[in-house]
């Protein structure tokens, strides 16, 4: 049986500092993804492919469009992470349970979005790498 990588939250047990650190780590990883996708876009433009492959240009164009969507999603996540990171300090000032629960819920929601984004990136890269490997001039 294959294990699935479903999101699971452990944020209610973390300190404010740990939540801040995790958000900064996620921000850094997403920024690295953006740099990586710039490289993939250049790789797709290179003249290193077997031109006799059926639908080569169309397939490469589809990959470029999909990369653009993923890159846009990364930029949107960065904005959300910045807003959330700024709001983490508000949790320190919050003394009641309702406020804590609301904050943890919003943190979990963003954390799950980030998790799903990285799962999408991994799936896309696997698909892209397998395709590129099959069409490279060797």
XYZ file of C-alpha atoms in Angstrom:
138
model
C 0.000 0.000 0.000
C 1.371 3.389 -1.003
C 1.486 6.063 1.700
C -0.001 9.439 0.873
C 1.439 12.743 1.924
C -1.655 14.439 3.334
C -1.425 17.632 5.313
C -1.522 17.280 9.071
C -1.239 20.163 11.506
C 0.800 20.258 14.681
C 0.727 24.041 14.957
C -1.294 24.232 18.159
C 1.710 22.801 20.022
C 4.260 25.242 18.602
C 5.617 28.423 20.085
C 5.252 31.782 18.360
C 8.949 31.704 17.501
C 8.587 28.290 15.887
C 5.596 29.440 13.832
C 7.547 32.486 12.661
C 10.570 30.349 11.824
C 8.467 27.873 9.839
C 6.860 30.674 7.828
C 10.281 32.139 7.040
C 11.474 28.695 5.944
C 8.446 28.318 3.681
C 9.056 31.754 2.225
C 12.659 30.838 1.428
C 11.639 27.538 -0.186
C 9.031 29.250 -2.357
C 11.550 31.878 -3.456
C 13.891 29.018 -4.415
C 11.064 27.418 -6.417
C 10.629 30.650 -8.371
C 14.341 30.682 -9.232
C 14.126 27.024 -10.245
C 11.185 27.683 -12.556
C 13.098 30.502 -14.268
C 15.796 27.916 -15.037
C 13.222 25.429 -16.367
C 11.754 28.118 -18.610
C 15.213 28.720 -20.083
C 15.784 24.982 -20.404
C 12.584 24.590 -22.410
C 13.679 27.382 -24.761
C 17.045 25.693 -25.466
C 17.716 23.927 -28.758
C 18.549 20.594 -27.186
C 15.531 18.519 -28.189
C 14.983 15.880 -30.806
C 12.888 17.801 -33.338
C 11.371 14.656 -34.823
C 9.215 14.175 -31.709
C 5.511 14.522 -32.420
C 3.943 17.649 -30.885
C 7.246 18.713 -29.319
C 6.648 22.464 -29.552
C 3.046 22.225 -28.382
C 4.004 20.066 -25.409
C 6.862 22.386 -24.439
C 4.487 25.340 -24.726
C 2.009 23.584 -22.423
C 4.783 23.059 -19.876
C 5.714 26.750 -20.107
C 2.111 27.764 -19.451
C 1.817 25.380 -16.526
C 5.077 26.764 -15.081
C 3.711 30.280 -15.351
C 0.603 29.290 -13.382
C 2.709 27.639 -10.689
C 4.997 30.660 -10.550
C 1.997 32.994 -10.156
C 0.721 30.799 -7.343
C 4.141 31.102 -5.682
C 3.971 34.898 -5.804
C 0.476 34.847 -4.296
C 1.676 32.538 -1.524
C 4.595 34.859 -0.789
C 2.160 37.726 -0.277
C 0.025 35.592 2.046
C 3.097 34.458 3.970
C 4.269 38.052 4.425
C 0.857 39.152 5.669
C 0.599 36.163 7.985
C 4.160 36.580 9.277
C 3.323 40.161 10.198
C 0.194 38.999 11.994
C 2.065 36.409 14.067
C 3.132 39.186 16.399
C -0.573 39.922 17.006
C -0.978 36.470 18.493
C 1.419 37.460 21.268
C -0.986 40.220 22.280
C -3.978 37.889 22.148
C -4.942 36.472 25.530
C -8.252 34.718 24.953
C -8.849 31.205 23.644
C -11.055 32.329 20.743
C -8.266 34.534 19.412
C -5.713 31.739 19.774
C -7.979 29.273 17.963
C -8.680 31.725 15.164
C -4.986 32.398 14.703
C -4.046 28.710 14.701
C -6.839 28.000 12.195
C -5.596 30.715 9.826
C -2.034 29.470 10.266
C -3.135 25.901 9.518
C -5.031 27.015 6.419
C -1.982 28.780 5.022
C 0.288 25.914 6.042
C -1.958 23.478 4.175
C -1.955 25.721 1.104
C 1.844 25.739 1.170
C 1.917 21.962 1.585
C -0.407 21.523 -1.406
C 1.727 23.921 -3.449
C 4.883 21.899 -2.819
C 3.068 18.663 -3.637
C 1.944 20.233 -6.937
C 5.521 21.365 -7.645
C 6.900 17.898 -7.033
C 4.329 16.298 -9.285
C 4.932 18.846 -12.043
C 8.717 18.459 -11.879
C 8.466 14.667 -12.080
C 6.265 14.951 -15.156
C 8.519 17.596 -16.740
C 11.750 15.706 -16.086
C 10.391 12.467 -17.516
C 9.226 14.246 -20.642
C 12.429 16.221 -21.136
C 14.507 13.100 -20.670
C 12.537 11.401 -23.432
C 13.004 14.225 -25.961
C 16.588 15.331 -25.331
C 19.147 14.874 -28.094
C 21.600 12.379 -26.698
